[in-house]
């Protein structure tokens, strides 16, 4: 895991001041906080929060040589995009640089699709993005987070989450 400069705390300190000053982030602040924004995007990419939302074909469908009859269940894999080695420099490594250019500016990536794509993509995307940023920055302003000692372990279920309290 590598964190380029400026790091999260420096960006938070320079742009928001201290919690005591009562300076809480708004969603607009993301434009002046490229590293923080990149970290948040990388978290969403790396954990592939909601990888499989089953769908059902509404009509008989021909897709890339396959025939999908009407009514068949299709389970897309967003993981295949978010960890695609043709799209990401280090797909299996937590790397905020995926969303930063050489000058440290935030860059959008076409393969960043945690909310899926197409006409049935997540209807709550805008709300979720705003909440994630405001909560993430607020938590970092208020608390200090540290990884558990020892190797990091994850529980793979419907979502990828840290294994807490297990050895
Ligand atoms: C980090 C948070 C969230 C993630 C990663 C996420 C992800 C997704 C994904 C992957 C889908 C399936 C899209 C598809 O099949 O093409 C979806 C659908 C949906 N999401 Fe979200 N979502 C999030 C938050 C929210 C929020 C906050 C709301 C509502 C306030 C919401 C409402 C919905 C609804 C209603 C659908 C179904 C849309 C449809 O069937 O047309 N989501 N979401």
Coordinates of N, CA and C and ligand atoms in Angstrom, one line a residue, residues 44 49-50 53 55 78 114-117 119-124 127-128 131-132, ligand 1:
X44 N -13.6 2.3 -2.8 CA -14.8 1.7 -3.5 C -14.4 0.7 -4.6
X49 N -17.7 -3.0 -3.4 CA -18.8 -3.1 -2.3 C -20.0 -3.9 -2.7
X50 N -20.5 -3.7 -3.8 CA -21.8 -4.4 -4.2 C -21.6 -5.0 -5.6
X53 N -25.6 -7.7 -8.5 CA -27.0 -7.4 -8.4 C -27.7 -8.2 -9.5
X55 N -30.2 -9.6 -12.2 CA -31.2 -9.0 -13.1 C -31.9 -10.1 -13.9
X78 N -19.4 -6.9 -11.2 CA -18.7 -5.6 -11.3 C -17.2 -5.7 -10.8
X114 N -18.6 1.3 -9.6 CA -19.2 0.6 -8.4 C -20.7 0.7 -8.4
X115 N -21.2 1.7 -9.1 CA -22.7 1.9 -9.2 C -23.3 1.3 -10.4
X116 N -22.5 0.5 -11.1 CA -22.8 -0.1 -12.4 C -23.0 0.9 -13.5
X117 N -23.6 0.5 -14.6 CA -23.8 1.4 -15.7 C -25.1 1.0 -16.5
X119 N -29.1 1.7 -18.2 CA -30.3 2.3 -17.8 C -30.8 1.9 -16.4
X120 N -30.3 0.8 -15.9 CA -30.8 0.4 -14.5 C -29.6 0.5 -13.5
X121 N -28.7 1.5 -13.8 CA -27.7 1.7 -12.8 C -28.2 2.3 -11.5
X122 N -27.4 2.4 -10.5 CA -27.8 2.8 -9.2 C -28.5 4.2 -9.2
X123 N -29.7 4.2 -8.7 CA -30.5 5.5 -8.7 C -30.0 6.4 -7.6
X124 N -29.4 5.8 -6.6 CA -28.9 6.6 -5.5 C -27.5 7.0 -5.6
X127 N -26.5 10.6 -4.3 CA -26.7 10.7 -2.8 C -25.6 9.9 -2.1
X128 N -25.3 8.7 -2.6 CA -24.3 7.9 -2.0 C -22.9 8.5 -2.0
X131 N -22.8 11.4 0.5 CA -22.8 11.0 1.9 C -21.4 10.3 2.2
X132 N -20.9 9.5 1.2 CA -19.6 8.9 1.5 C -18.5 9.9 1.7
Ligands
LIG1 C1 -22.0 3.1 -1.9 C2 -23.3 3.0 -2.0 C3 -24.0 2.3 -3.1 C4 -23.6 1.4 -4.0 C5 -22.1 0.9 -4.2 C6 -24.7 1.0 -4.9 C7 -24.6 0.2 -5.9 C8 -25.7 -0.2 -6.7 C9 -25.6 -1.2 -7.8 C10 -24.3 -1.9 -8.3 C11 -26.8 -1.3 -8.3 C12 -27.2 -2.3 -9.5 C13 -27.2 -1.5 -10.8 C14 -27.4 -2.4 -12.0 O1 -27.9 -3.5 -11.8 O2 -27.1 -1.9 -13.1 C15 -27.7 -0.5 -7.5 C16 -29.1 -0.3 -7.7 C17 -29.9 0.5 -7.0 N1 -29.5 1.3 -6.0 FE1 -27.7 1.6 -5.3 N2 -25.8 1.7 -4.4 C18 -25.4 2.5 -3.4 C19 -26.3 3.4 -2.7 C20 -27.6 3.6 -2.9 C21 -28.5 4.5 -2.3 C22 -28.0 5.5 -1.2 C23 -29.7 4.4 -2.8 C24 -31.0 5.1 -2.5 C25 -31.1 6.2 -1.8 C26 -29.6 3.4 -3.8 C27 -30.7 2.9 -4.5 C28 -30.6 2.0 -5.5 C29 -31.8 1.5 -6.3 C30 -33.3 1.9 -6.1 C31 -31.3 0.6 -7.2 C32 -32.1 -0.2 -8.3 C33 -32.2 0.6 -9.6 C34 -33.0 0.0 -10.7 O3 -33.3 -1.2 -10.5 O4 -33.3 0.6 -11.7 N3 -28.4 2.9 -3.9 N4 -27.0 0.2 -6.6

